Amino acid sequence: MKNSSSPARRRPFAFWTGMQLWKQIFIALTLGVILGTVLNQTGNAELAASVKPIGDLFIRGIKMLIVPLIFISLVTGVASLQDLATMGRLSAKTFALYLATTAVAISIGLALAAVFKPGVGIDLGAAKTVAAQDAPSITDTLLGLVPTNPIEAFATGNVLQIIVFAILLGMAIVLAGDTAKPLKRLFESAAEVMYKLTSIIISFAPYGVFALMTWVAGTYGLDLLAPLAKVIAMVYLGCAVHALVVYGGLIKLVARLSPLRYFQGSIEPIMVAFTSTSSSGTLPVTMMSAERNLGVSRRVSSFVLPLGATINMDGTALYQGVCAVFIAQVYGIDLNASQYLTIVLTSTLASIGTAGVPGAGLIMLSLVLTSVGLPLEGIAIIAGIDRILDMARTAVNVAGDSAVACVVARSEGELDEAVFNTPHVLKGDETFASRLIDQN
Ligand code: ASP
């Protein structure tokens, strides 16, 4: 690793460019909240909203990476497997962990909402009519995994179809043996280039995060949040409990690693997820930090993380649990034990079907409400503050993907403990953005 501290110290922005990336992002996030709140309270919400395009630019940059990054790194990962049975074992572990953590997440959400009753005493004045969301059939979902045209899957960014095609192509490369070596090398080289490009884009995260936070804090003033403060508190508390207890527990007890290092190592994707509210959009950051900060092998991260960004949504499931009970309370409906169980099942399915994009969880909430006969109008009460809830649930969605990647990698002997235990490698002064600042 290069030592850039001495030349950087003489430069005017050395204090900033020499800082670790996660600290830069954290400072940007905090400053964004402060600036946005000040602008909101002084009646300048429009000014706060005017910086949003800077955030959108960053998000567009990382979204640009998703399709080539998943495809290239997953093909490279599968093509480097010695035997294909590994793939089956990896998938089984990943699915089992994703499902189990999601079910626990909903239960935490249901329990918190049942105990603290955030919906009691809420005024129904603003409720509007909301249309129900139809659940896709299992046959359609399974058939939909196989692309009829891979180019179409790339063009529409259908992550699950891309995963299926990449796994099959990677397997074919293994089976084709020597003949496929040039193609394998081409993918390996392309993967390196994609990782370089990813690190260039990620280095702009602090600026994007700052702009997005200024916009959110400037638009959602305290007056808008106050009436629903209890439900916001429930979702945030549930997310914190789930992350600390379930992910912390998995890392400590199953992977036998330090939970503190896990949280430190995944802080960048967690903060980007929090501000962007898109786990798919955060995926390149999650993959990069899993590999460079947590020591997860590319083989495991390139399979577990894209899959997780698409189907593993613990934060969303927890939120749906809280909201279902909240809406039942608002309408004075008592839920019985079998309805609670139905919520656990449908929220698990709904969270799997939720796309990793902003606000998708709110739409899927209609599925959960319908399954237990709760009024869909309840969704309108939550819609006004959904962005605030989306921030917490997306952060947990992404944290869950990283935690499972660590556990699976550890169990496969694919986690580099030395990297995991080394404090952050993603440093500000190594990043592209910092070099740009330094040069000016
Ligand atoms: N925004 C969430 C995500 O991307 C999905 C949701 O709305 O719950 O993970």
PDB file of C-alpha atoms in Angstrom, residues 55-287:
ATOM      1  CA  GLY A  55     -26.568  13.099  -5.036  1.00  0.00           C
ATOM      2  CA  ASP A  56     -28.415  11.709  -8.026  1.00  0.00           C
ATOM      3  CA  LEU A  57     -25.235  11.974 -10.085  1.00  0.00           C
ATOM      4  CA  PHE A  58     -23.402   9.779  -7.589  1.00  0.00           C
ATOM      5  CA  ILE A  59     -26.257   7.268  -7.484  1.00  0.00           C
ATOM      6  CA  ARG A  60     -26.353   7.126 -11.277  1.00  0.00           C
ATOM      7  CA  GLY A  61     -22.616   6.477 -11.224  1.00  0.00           C
ATOM      8  CA  ILE A  62     -22.933   3.461  -8.941  1.00  0.00           C
ATOM      9  CA  LYS A  63     -26.001   2.181 -10.748  1.00  0.00           C
ATOM     10  CA  MET A  64     -23.984   2.279 -13.951  1.00  0.00           C
ATOM     11  CA  LEU A  65     -21.690  -0.356 -12.428  1.00  0.00           C
ATOM     12  CA  ILE A  66     -24.293  -2.848 -11.274  1.00  0.00           C
ATOM     13  CA  VAL A  67     -24.937  -4.929 -14.393  1.00  0.00           C
ATOM     14  CA  PRO A  68     -21.343  -5.296 -15.636  1.00  0.00           C
ATOM     15  CA  LEU A  69     -19.992  -5.696 -12.102  1.00  0.00           C
ATOM     16  CA  ILE A  70     -22.353  -8.503 -11.065  1.00  0.00           C
ATOM     17  CA  PHE A  71     -22.055 -10.308 -14.349  1.00  0.00           C
ATOM     18  CA  ILE A  72     -18.294 -10.141 -14.743  1.00  0.00           C
ATOM     19  CA  SER A  73     -17.405 -10.846 -11.138  1.00  0.00           C
ATOM     20  CA  LEU A  74     -19.869 -13.720 -10.798  1.00  0.00           C
ATOM     21  CA  VAL A  75     -18.690 -15.418 -13.989  1.00  0.00           C
ATOM     22  CA  THR A  76     -15.095 -15.019 -12.760  1.00  0.00           C
ATOM     23  CA  GLY A  77     -16.059 -16.371  -9.330  1.00  0.00           C
ATOM     24  CA  VAL A  78     -17.852 -19.470 -10.626  1.00  0.00           C
ATOM     25  CA  ALA A  79     -15.233 -20.118 -13.316  1.00  0.00           C
ATOM     26  CA  SER A  80     -12.555 -20.257 -10.613  1.00  0.00           C
ATOM     27  CA  LEU A  81     -14.318 -23.045  -8.679  1.00  0.00           C
ATOM     28  CA  GLN A  82     -12.470 -26.345  -8.646  1.00  0.00           C
ATOM     29  CA  ASP A  83     -15.605 -28.416  -8.371  1.00  0.00           C
ATOM     30  CA  LEU A  84     -19.160 -27.404  -9.045  1.00  0.00           C
ATOM     31  CA  ALA A  85     -20.560 -29.041  -5.891  1.00  0.00           C
ATOM     32  CA  THR A  86     -19.184 -25.998  -4.044  1.00  0.00           C
ATOM     33  CA  MET A  87     -21.767 -23.887  -5.827  1.00  0.00           C
ATOM     34  CA  GLY A  88     -24.639 -26.010  -4.494  1.00  0.00           C
ATOM     35  CA  ARG A  89     -23.330 -25.870  -0.922  1.00  0.00           C
ATOM     36  CA  LEU A  90     -22.797 -22.124  -1.150  1.00  0.00           C
ATOM     37  CA  SER A  91     -26.336 -21.557  -2.433  1.00  0.00           C
ATOM     38  CA  ALA A  92     -27.923 -23.752   0.248  1.00  0.00           C
ATOM     39  CA  LYS A  93     -26.132 -21.936   3.077  1.00  0.00           C
ATOM     40  CA  THR A  94     -26.871 -18.531   1.612  1.00  0.00           C
ATOM     41  CA  PHE A  95     -30.599 -19.180   1.123  1.00  0.00           C
ATOM     42  CA  ALA A  96     -30.979 -20.733   4.586  1.00  0.00           C
ATOM     43  CA  LEU A  97     -29.297 -17.776   6.281  1.00  0.00           C
ATOM     44  CA  TYR A  98     -31.235 -15.223   4.244  1.00  0.00           C
ATOM     45  CA  LEU A  99     -34.585 -16.823   5.074  1.00  0.00           C
ATOM     46  CA  ALA A 100     -33.832 -17.370   8.764  1.00  0.00           C
ATOM     47  CA  THR A 101     -32.615 -13.813   9.378  1.00  0.00           C
ATOM     48  CA  THR A 102     -35.638 -12.389   7.569  1.00  0.00           C
ATOM     49  CA  ALA A 103     -38.102 -14.382   9.678  1.00  0.00           C
ATOM     50  CA  VAL A 104     -36.355 -13.197  12.862  1.00  0.00           C
ATOM     51  CA  ALA A 105     -36.468  -9.602  11.599  1.00  0.00           C
ATOM     52  CA  ILE A 106     -40.255  -9.646  11.109  1.00  0.00           C
ATOM     53  CA  SER A 107     -40.753 -11.196  14.519  1.00  0.00           C
ATOM     54  CA  ILE A 108     -38.741  -8.379  16.104  1.00  0.00           C
ATOM     55  CA  GLY A 109     -40.877  -5.830  14.221  1.00  0.00           C
ATOM     56  CA  LEU A 110     -44.132  -7.487  15.282  1.00  0.00           C
ATOM     57  CA  ALA A 111     -43.056  -7.794  18.908  1.00  0.00           C
ATOM     58  CA  LEU A 112     -41.956  -4.145  19.178  1.00  0.00           C
ATOM     59  CA  ALA A 113     -45.144  -2.842  17.586  1.00  0.00           C
ATOM     60  CA  ALA A 114     -47.332  -5.105  19.735  1.00  0.00           C
ATOM     61  CA  VAL A 115     -45.611  -3.971  22.938  1.00  0.00           C
ATOM     62  CA  PHE A 116     -45.188  -0.238  22.256  1.00  0.00           C
ATOM     63  CA  LYS A 117     -48.433   0.288  20.289  1.00  0.00           C
ATOM     64  CA  PRO A 118     -47.309   3.083  17.935  1.00  0.00           C
ATOM     65  CA  GLY A 119     -50.710   3.154  16.190  1.00  0.00           C
ATOM     66  CA  VAL A 120     -52.878   3.919  19.182  1.00  0.00           C
ATOM     67  CA  GLY A 121     -54.253   7.474  19.055  1.00  0.00           C
ATOM     68  CA  ILE A 122     -53.369   8.265  15.415  1.00  0.00           C
ATOM     69  CA  ASP A 123     -55.819  10.498  13.548  1.00  0.00           C
ATOM     70  CA  LEU A 124     -57.163   8.962  10.353  1.00  0.00           C
ATOM     71  CA  GLY A 125     -57.930  12.288   8.660  1.00  0.00           C
ATOM     72  CA  ALA A 126     -55.567  11.989   5.689  1.00  0.00           C
ATOM     73  CA  ALA A 127     -56.206   8.371   4.661  1.00  0.00           C
ATOM     74  CA  LYS A 128     -56.704   7.821   0.931  1.00  0.00           C
ATOM     75  CA  THR A 129     -57.586   4.772  -1.118  1.00  0.00           C
ATOM     76  CA  VAL A 130     -54.690   2.568  -2.164  1.00  0.00           C
ATOM     77  CA  ALA A 131     -54.773  -0.272  -4.694  1.00  0.00           C
ATOM     78  CA  ALA A 132     -53.682  -3.763  -3.671  1.00  0.00           C
ATOM     79  CA  GLN A 133     -50.567  -5.367  -5.080  1.00  0.00           C
ATOM     80  CA  ASP A 134     -51.050  -8.786  -6.662  1.00  0.00           C
ATOM     81  CA  ALA A 135     -48.649 -11.494  -5.561  1.00  0.00           C
ATOM     82  CA  PRO A 136     -46.939 -13.172  -8.540  1.00  0.00           C
ATOM     83  CA  SER A 137     -47.436 -16.960  -8.690  1.00  0.00           C
ATOM     84  CA  ILE A 138     -44.563 -19.229  -7.638  1.00  0.00           C
ATOM     85  CA  THR A 139     -44.426 -20.817 -11.111  1.00  0.00           C
ATOM     86  CA  ASP A 140     -44.096 -17.410 -12.766  1.00  0.00           C
ATOM     87  CA  THR A 141     -41.403 -16.379 -10.290  1.00  0.00           C
ATOM     88  CA  LEU A 142     -39.371 -19.521 -10.928  1.00  0.00           C
ATOM     89  CA  LEU A 143     -39.790 -19.376 -14.704  1.00  0.00           C
ATOM     90  CA  GLY A 144     -38.850 -15.704 -14.602  1.00  0.00           C
ATOM     91  CA  LEU A 145     -35.410 -16.612 -13.208  1.00  0.00           C
ATOM     92  CA  VAL A 146     -34.262 -17.923 -16.583  1.00  0.00           C
ATOM     93  CA  PRO A 147     -33.756 -15.198 -19.174  1.00  0.00           C
ATOM     94  CA  THR A 148     -35.043 -15.969 -22.656  1.00  0.00           C
ATOM     95  CA  ASN A 149     -32.628 -13.348 -23.884  1.00  0.00           C
ATOM     96  CA  PRO A 150     -29.608 -12.491 -21.712  1.00  0.00           C
ATOM     97  CA  ILE A 151     -29.118  -9.184 -23.525  1.00  0.00           C
ATOM     98  CA  GLU A 152     -32.627  -8.194 -22.501  1.00  0.00           C
ATOM     99  CA  ALA A 153     -31.802  -9.141 -18.903  1.00  0.00           C
ATOM    100  CA  PHE A 154     -28.749  -6.851 -19.065  1.00  0.00           C
ATOM    101  CA  ALA A 155     -30.694  -4.063 -20.731  1.00  0.00           C
ATOM    102  CA  THR A 156     -33.482  -4.116 -18.156  1.00  0.00           C
ATOM    103  CA  GLY A 157     -31.102  -4.726 -15.245  1.00  0.00           C
ATOM    104  CA  ASN A 158     -32.865  -7.937 -14.148  1.00  0.00           C
ATOM    105  CA  VAL A 159     -30.391  -8.991 -11.459  1.00  0.00           C
ATOM    106  CA  LEU A 160     -31.787 -12.474 -10.778  1.00  0.00           C
ATOM    107  CA  GLN A 161     -31.717 -13.378 -14.475  1.00  0.00           C
ATOM    108  CA  ILE A 162     -28.188 -12.019 -14.783  1.00  0.00           C
ATOM    109  CA  ILE A 163     -27.145 -14.139 -11.785  1.00  0.00           C
ATOM    110  CA  VAL A 164     -28.606 -17.290 -13.364  1.00  0.00           C
ATOM    111  CA  PHE A 165     -26.930 -16.635 -16.716  1.00  0.00           C
ATOM    112  CA  ALA A 166     -23.585 -15.775 -15.087  1.00  0.00           C
ATOM    113  CA  ILE A 167     -23.602 -18.947 -12.959  1.00  0.00           C
ATOM    114  CA  LEU A 168     -24.380 -21.123 -15.978  1.00  0.00           C
ATOM    115  CA  LEU A 169     -21.736 -19.422 -18.105  1.00  0.00           C
ATOM    116  CA  GLY A 170     -19.168 -19.761 -15.304  1.00  0.00           C
ATOM    117  CA  MET A 171     -19.989 -23.485 -14.998  1.00  0.00           C
ATOM    118  CA  ALA A 172     -19.652 -23.944 -18.736  1.00  0.00           C
ATOM    119  CA  ILE A 173     -16.212 -22.314 -18.570  1.00  0.00           C
ATOM    120  CA  VAL A 174     -15.162 -24.825 -15.887  1.00  0.00           C
ATOM    121  CA  LEU A 175     -16.552 -27.758 -17.884  1.00  0.00           C
ATOM    122  CA  ALA A 176     -14.975 -26.619 -21.154  1.00  0.00           C
ATOM    123  CA  GLY A 177     -11.524 -26.905 -19.548  1.00  0.00           C
ATOM    124  CA  ASP A 178      -8.449 -25.751 -21.474  1.00  0.00           C
ATOM    125  CA  THR A 179     -10.352 -24.407 -24.461  1.00  0.00           C
ATOM    126  CA  ALA A 180     -12.072 -21.860 -22.233  1.00  0.00           C
ATOM    127  CA  LYS A 181      -8.872 -20.550 -20.635  1.00  0.00           C
ATOM    128  CA  PRO A 182      -8.617 -17.414 -22.825  1.00  0.00           C
ATOM    129  CA  LEU A 183     -12.228 -16.513 -22.010  1.00  0.00           C
ATOM    130  CA  LYS A 184     -11.600 -17.097 -18.313  1.00  0.00           C
ATOM    131  CA  ARG A 185      -8.561 -14.812 -18.421  1.00  0.00           C
ATOM    132  CA  LEU A 186     -10.578 -12.182 -20.273  1.00  0.00           C
ATOM    133  CA  PHE A 187     -13.210 -12.218 -17.529  1.00  0.00           C
ATOM    134  CA  GLU A 188     -10.511 -12.065 -14.833  1.00  0.00           C
ATOM    135  CA  SER A 189      -8.981  -9.035 -16.480  1.00  0.00           C
ATOM    136  CA  ALA A 190     -12.392  -7.387 -16.968  1.00  0.00           C
ATOM    137  CA  ALA A 191     -13.191  -8.039 -13.290  1.00  0.00           C
ATOM    138  CA  GLU A 192     -10.044  -6.169 -12.227  1.00  0.00           C
ATOM    139  CA  VAL A 193     -10.971  -3.236 -14.440  1.00  0.00           C
ATOM    140  CA  MET A 194     -14.534  -3.176 -13.066  1.00  0.00           C
ATOM    141  CA  TYR A 195     -13.193  -3.144  -9.502  1.00  0.00           C
ATOM    142  CA  LYS A 196     -10.949  -0.225 -10.371  1.00  0.00           C
ATOM    143  CA  LEU A 197     -13.873   1.647 -11.891  1.00  0.00           C
ATOM    144  CA  THR A 198     -15.957   0.865  -8.810  1.00  0.00           C
ATOM    145  CA  SER A 199     -13.336   2.335  -6.505  1.00  0.00           C
ATOM    146  CA  ILE A 200     -13.208   5.491  -8.631  1.00  0.00           C
ATOM    147  CA  ILE A 201     -16.968   6.019  -8.373  1.00  0.00           C
ATOM    148  CA  ILE A 202     -17.096   5.128  -4.675  1.00  0.00           C
ATOM    149  CA  SER A 203     -14.568   7.804  -3.869  1.00  0.00           C
ATOM    150  CA  PHE A 204     -17.251  10.357  -4.716  1.00  0.00           C
ATOM    151  CA  ALA A 205     -19.567   8.907  -2.061  1.00  0.00           C
ATOM    152  CA  PRO A 206     -19.025  11.696   0.519  1.00  0.00           C
ATOM    153  CA  TYR A 207     -20.209  14.358  -1.911  1.00  0.00           C
ATOM    154  CA  GLY A 208     -23.235  12.360  -3.052  1.00  0.00           C
ATOM    155  CA  VAL A 209     -24.172  11.481   0.508  1.00  0.00           C
ATOM    156  CA  PHE A 210     -23.876  15.111   1.606  1.00  0.00           C
ATOM    157  CA  ALA A 211     -26.205  16.281  -1.169  1.00  0.00           C
ATOM    158  CA  LEU A 212     -28.796  13.564  -0.548  1.00  0.00           C
ATOM    159  CA  MET A 213     -28.861  14.138   3.199  1.00  0.00           C
ATOM    160  CA  THR A 214     -29.224  17.900   2.750  1.00  0.00           C
ATOM    161  CA  TRP A 215     -32.181  17.258   0.466  1.00  0.00           C
ATOM    162  CA  VAL A 216     -33.864  14.713   2.786  1.00  0.00           C
ATOM    163  CA  ALA A 217     -33.407  16.773   5.948  1.00  0.00           C
ATOM    164  CA  GLY A 218     -34.456  19.925   4.113  1.00  0.00           C
ATOM    165  CA  THR A 219     -37.608  18.358   2.704  1.00  0.00           C
ATOM    166  CA  TYR A 220     -38.802  16.340   5.697  1.00  0.00           C
ATOM    167  CA  GLY A 221     -39.089  18.890   8.437  1.00  0.00           C
ATOM    168  CA  LEU A 222     -39.713  17.975  12.046  1.00  0.00           C
ATOM    169  CA  ASP A 223     -43.378  19.053  11.749  1.00  0.00           C
ATOM    170  CA  LEU A 224     -43.994  16.330   9.183  1.00  0.00           C
ATOM    171  CA  LEU A 225     -42.316  13.671  11.286  1.00  0.00           C
ATOM    172  CA  ALA A 226     -43.693  14.520  14.732  1.00  0.00           C
ATOM    173  CA  PRO A 227     -47.156  12.845  14.504  1.00  0.00           C
ATOM    174  CA  LEU A 228     -45.648   9.553  13.429  1.00  0.00           C
ATOM    175  CA  ALA A 229     -42.595   9.766  15.689  1.00  0.00           C
ATOM    176  CA  LYS A 230     -43.552   6.541  17.465  1.00  0.00           C
ATOM    177  CA  VAL A 231     -43.703   4.385  14.375  1.00  0.00           C
ATOM    178  CA  ILE A 232     -40.419   5.901  13.156  1.00  0.00           C
ATOM    179  CA  ALA A 233     -38.866   5.132  16.536  1.00  0.00           C
ATOM    180  CA  MET A 234     -40.144   1.519  16.370  1.00  0.00           C
ATOM    181  CA  VAL A 235     -38.648   0.900  12.935  1.00  0.00           C
ATOM    182  CA  TYR A 236     -35.306   2.472  13.910  1.00  0.00           C
ATOM    183  CA  LEU A 237     -35.198   0.627  17.232  1.00  0.00           C
ATOM    184  CA  GLY A 238     -36.101  -2.670  15.548  1.00  0.00           C
ATOM    185  CA  CYS A 239     -33.429  -2.149  12.900  1.00  0.00           C
ATOM    186  CA  ALA A 240     -30.807  -1.381  15.547  1.00  0.00           C
ATOM    187  CA  VAL A 241     -31.769  -4.425  17.639  1.00  0.00           C
ATOM    188  CA  HIS A 242     -31.758  -6.703  14.603  1.00  0.00           C
ATOM    189  CA  ALA A 243     -28.379  -5.469  13.388  1.00  0.00           C
ATOM    190  CA  LEU A 244     -26.715  -5.596  16.790  1.00  0.00           C
ATOM    191  CA  VAL A 245     -28.209  -8.827  18.119  1.00  0.00           C
ATOM    192  CA  VAL A 246     -28.776 -10.945  15.011  1.00  0.00           C
ATOM    193  CA  TYR A 247     -25.848  -9.850  12.819  1.00  0.00           C
ATOM    194  CA  GLY A 248     -23.560  -9.242  15.786  1.00  0.00           C
ATOM    195  CA  GLY A 249     -24.562 -12.701  17.132  1.00  0.00           C
ATOM    196  CA  LEU A 250     -24.025 -14.455  13.794  1.00  0.00           C
ATOM    197  CA  ILE A 251     -20.592 -12.908  13.381  1.00  0.00           C
ATOM    198  CA  LYS A 252     -19.575 -13.665  16.950  1.00  0.00           C
ATOM    199  CA  LEU A 253     -21.113 -17.092  17.507  1.00  0.00           C
ATOM    200  CA  VAL A 254     -21.266 -18.660  14.051  1.00  0.00           C
ATOM    201  CA  ALA A 255     -18.346 -17.023  12.234  1.00  0.00           C
ATOM    202  CA  ARG A 256     -16.327 -16.588  15.460  1.00  0.00           C
ATOM    203  CA  LEU A 257     -15.136 -13.147  14.406  1.00  0.00           C
ATOM    204  CA  SER A 258     -15.260  -9.717  16.003  1.00  0.00           C
ATOM    205  CA  PRO A 259     -18.692  -8.053  15.588  1.00  0.00           C
ATOM    206  CA  LEU A 260     -17.047  -4.665  16.075  1.00  0.00           C
ATOM    207  CA  ARG A 261     -14.774  -5.242  13.104  1.00  0.00           C
ATOM    208  CA  TYR A 262     -17.742  -6.433  11.064  1.00  0.00           C
ATOM    209  CA  PHE A 263     -19.635  -3.197  11.753  1.00  0.00           C
ATOM    210  CA  GLN A 264     -16.546  -1.085  11.069  1.00  0.00           C
ATOM    211  CA  GLY A 265     -15.862  -2.989   7.880  1.00  0.00           C
ATOM    212  CA  SER A 266     -19.379  -2.566   6.515  1.00  0.00           C
ATOM    213  CA  ILE A 267     -19.924   1.047   7.541  1.00  0.00           C
ATOM    214  CA  GLU A 268     -19.434   2.482   4.044  1.00  0.00           C
ATOM    215  CA  PRO A 269     -22.193   0.458   2.341  1.00  0.00           C
ATOM    216  CA  ILE A 270     -24.433   0.969   5.396  1.00  0.00           C
ATOM    217  CA  MET A 271     -24.120   4.750   5.104  1.00  0.00           C
ATOM    218  CA  VAL A 272     -24.528   4.775   1.331  1.00  0.00           C
ATOM    219  CA  ALA A 273     -27.622   2.546   1.702  1.00  0.00           C
ATOM    220  CA  PHE A 274     -28.997   4.842   4.400  1.00  0.00           C
ATOM    221  CA  THR A 275     -28.768   7.890   2.173  1.00  0.00           C
ATOM    222  CA  SER A 276     -29.575   6.322  -1.211  1.00  0.00           C
ATOM    223  CA  THR A 277     -32.379   4.001   0.053  1.00  0.00           C
ATOM    224  CA  SER A 278     -31.460   1.475  -2.597  1.00  0.00           C
ATOM    225  CA  SER A 279     -29.721  -1.782  -1.769  1.00  0.00           C
ATOM    226  CA  SER A 280     -29.295  -2.584  -5.457  1.00  0.00           C
ATOM    227  CA  GLY A 281     -27.817   0.851  -6.006  1.00  0.00           C
ATOM    228  CA  THR A 282     -25.435   0.290  -3.093  1.00  0.00           C
ATOM    229  CA  LEU A 283     -24.319  -3.115  -4.373  1.00  0.00           C
ATOM    230  CA  PRO A 284     -20.988  -2.052  -5.894  1.00  0.00           C
ATOM    231  CA  VAL A 285     -20.044  -0.388  -2.580  1.00  0.00           C
ATOM    232  CA  THR A 286     -21.136  -3.492  -0.639  1.00  0.00           C
ATOM    233  CA  MET A 287     -19.059  -5.758  -2.877  1.00  0.00           C
TER     234      MET A 287
END
